[in-house]
Coordinates of C-alpha atoms in Angstrom, one line a residue:
M156 CA 97.9 97.2 106.4
T157 CA 97.5 99.8 109.1
R158 CA 97.1 98.4 112.6
V159 CA 94.1 100.0 114.5
D160 CA 93.8 100.1 118.3
F161 CA 90.9 101.6 120.3
Y162 CA 91.5 102.6 123.9
F163 CA 88.1 102.7 125.7
N164 CA 87.1 104.2 129.0
A165 CA 89.9 106.7 129.0
P166 CA 89.9 109.1 132.0
G167 CA 90.9 111.9 129.7
K168 CA 92.1 112.1 126.1
A169 CA 95.1 114.3 126.8
E170 CA 96.6 112.2 129.5
V171 CA 96.1 108.9 127.6
A172 CA 97.6 110.6 124.5
R173 CA 100.6 111.6 126.5
K174 CA 101.1 108.0 127.7
L175 CA 100.7 106.6 124.2
A176 CA 103.1 109.2 122.7
T177 CA 105.7 108.4 125.4
K178 CA 105.5 104.7 124.6
T179 CA 105.8 105.5 120.9
F180 CA 108.9 107.6 121.5
Q181 CA 110.4 104.9 123.7
A182 CA 109.9 102.4 120.9
G183 CA 111.9 104.7 118.6
Q184 CA 108.9 105.6 116.5
Q185 CA 107.4 108.9 115.4
A186 CA 103.8 110.0 116.1
L187 CA 101.3 112.6 115.1
V188 CA 98.9 113.5 117.9
Y189 CA 96.1 114.6 115.6
T190 CA 94.0 117.5 116.6
R191 CA 92.6 120.4 114.6
Q192 CA 91.7 122.3 117.8
P193 CA 94.2 125.0 118.8
S194 CA 93.1 124.8 122.5
R195 CA 93.7 121.1 122.6
S196 CA 97.1 121.6 120.9
Q197 CA 98.0 124.1 123.6
E198 CA 96.7 121.7 126.4
L199 CA 98.8 118.8 125.0
D200 CA 101.9 121.0 124.6
G201 CA 101.7 122.0 128.2
L202 CA 101.0 118.5 129.4
F203 CA 103.9 117.0 127.4
W204 CA 106.3 119.5 129.0
T205 CA 105.1 119.2 132.6
A206 CA 103.7 115.7 133.2
Q207 CA 106.8 113.9 134.2
Q208 CA 109.7 115.8 135.7
L209 CA 112.3 113.1 135.2
S210 CA 111.5 112.3 131.6
F211 CA 111.5 114.3 128.4
L212 CA 109.0 113.8 125.6
P213 CA 110.5 115.7 122.5
H214 CA 107.6 117.3 120.7
V215 CA 106.6 120.4 118.8
R216 CA 103.4 121.6 117.1
C217 CA 102.9 121.2 113.4
G218 CA 104.4 124.3 111.6
H219 CA 107.4 124.4 113.9
P220 CA 110.7 124.7 112.0
L221 CA 112.0 121.5 113.8
A222 CA 108.9 119.4 113.0
R223 CA 110.8 117.0 110.6
Q224 CA 113.5 116.4 113.2
T225 CA 111.1 115.9 116.2
P226 CA 109.6 112.5 117.0
I227 CA 106.2 113.7 118.4
L228 CA 104.1 116.3 116.5
I229 CA 100.9 117.9 117.8
G230 CA 98.5 119.1 115.2
D231 CA 96.9 118.2 111.9
D232 CA 99.6 118.0 109.2
P233 CA 101.0 114.5 108.6
D234 CA 103.3 115.7 105.9
E235 CA 105.6 117.2 108.6
L236 CA 106.6 113.9 110.1
A237 CA 109.8 112.3 108.8
S238 CA 108.2 108.8 109.3
A239 CA 104.5 108.0 109.5
D240 CA 104.6 105.4 112.3
V241 CA 101.8 106.2 114.6
L242 CA 98.7 108.4 114.4
I243 CA 97.0 109.2 117.7
N244 CA 93.6 110.5 116.8
L245 CA 91.9 112.9 119.2
E246 CA 89.2 114.1 116.7
D247 CA 85.6 112.8 116.3
D248 CA 86.2 111.7 112.7
T249 CA 88.7 109.5 110.9
P250 CA 91.5 111.5 109.3
P251 CA 91.5 110.9 105.5
F252 CA 95.2 110.2 105.5
F253 CA 95.1 107.5 108.3
S254 CA 96.2 104.7 106.0
R255 CA 99.6 106.1 105.4
F256 CA 100.4 105.3 109.1
A257 CA 101.6 101.9 110.3
R258 CA 99.3 102.2 113.4
V259 CA 96.3 104.3 114.4
M260 CA 95.4 104.8 118.0
E261 CA 91.9 106.0 118.9
I262 CA 91.2 107.3 122.4
V263 CA 87.6 107.1 123.7
T264 CA 86.3 108.4 127.0
A265 CA 83.3 107.1 129.0
D266 CA 81.2 110.0 127.8
E267 CA 78.3 108.5 125.8
S268 CA 78.5 111.0 122.9
D269 CA 82.2 110.3 122.6
R270 CA 81.5 106.6 122.7
E271 CA 78.9 106.9 119.9
R272 CA 81.3 108.7 117.6
A273 CA 83.9 106.1 118.4
R274 CA 81.5 103.3 117.4
A275 CA 81.1 105.0 114.0
R276 CA 84.9 105.1 113.6
L277 CA 85.2 101.5 114.7
R278 CA 82.6 100.5 112.1
F279 CA 84.4 102.5 109.5
F280 CA 87.6 100.6 110.0
R281 CA 85.9 97.2 110.3
E282 CA 83.8 97.7 107.1
R283 CA 87.1 98.4 105.2
G284 CA 88.7 95.2 106.4
Y285 CA 91.0 96.5 109.1
Q286 CA 91.6 94.4 112.1
V287 CA 90.7 96.4 115.2
D288 CA 92.0 95.7 118.6
T289 CA 90.3 97.1 121.7
H290 CA 91.7 97.9 125.1
D291 CA 89.6 98.7 128.1
L292 CA 91.5 101.2 130.2
A293 CA 89.1 100.8 133.1
A294 CA 90.0 97.1 133.3
D295 CA 93.7 97.9 133.4
K296 CA 93.5 99.7 136.8

């Protein structure tokens, strides 16, 4: 069964997604950073290239010719991953294909409207019998 983790009180979705994608890559897994928003994809692409000068996070956007050979994808097409290890969801709804992934990571900011939408996703998972682990990023500081 898919493992589900919610990361609450994120200072920003893009930066937390970068950190989670980096950990996923370092663990030898593949991830889809799920977004349907072209502007967010562009933001993530830039951040993944520039965030850490001494490390490399191999990634491409969905639709790229090297998508099946790249461990981190940004976009909305799970079929382009060679292995469905981790789904990092940046959208307000639960992707319909989430259960094909071994792990789902949800990122939630302190914004009240974002928190409300996250509560709905949390209920969605719990009502279907998924164990949900929560992580308070504000407490980790």
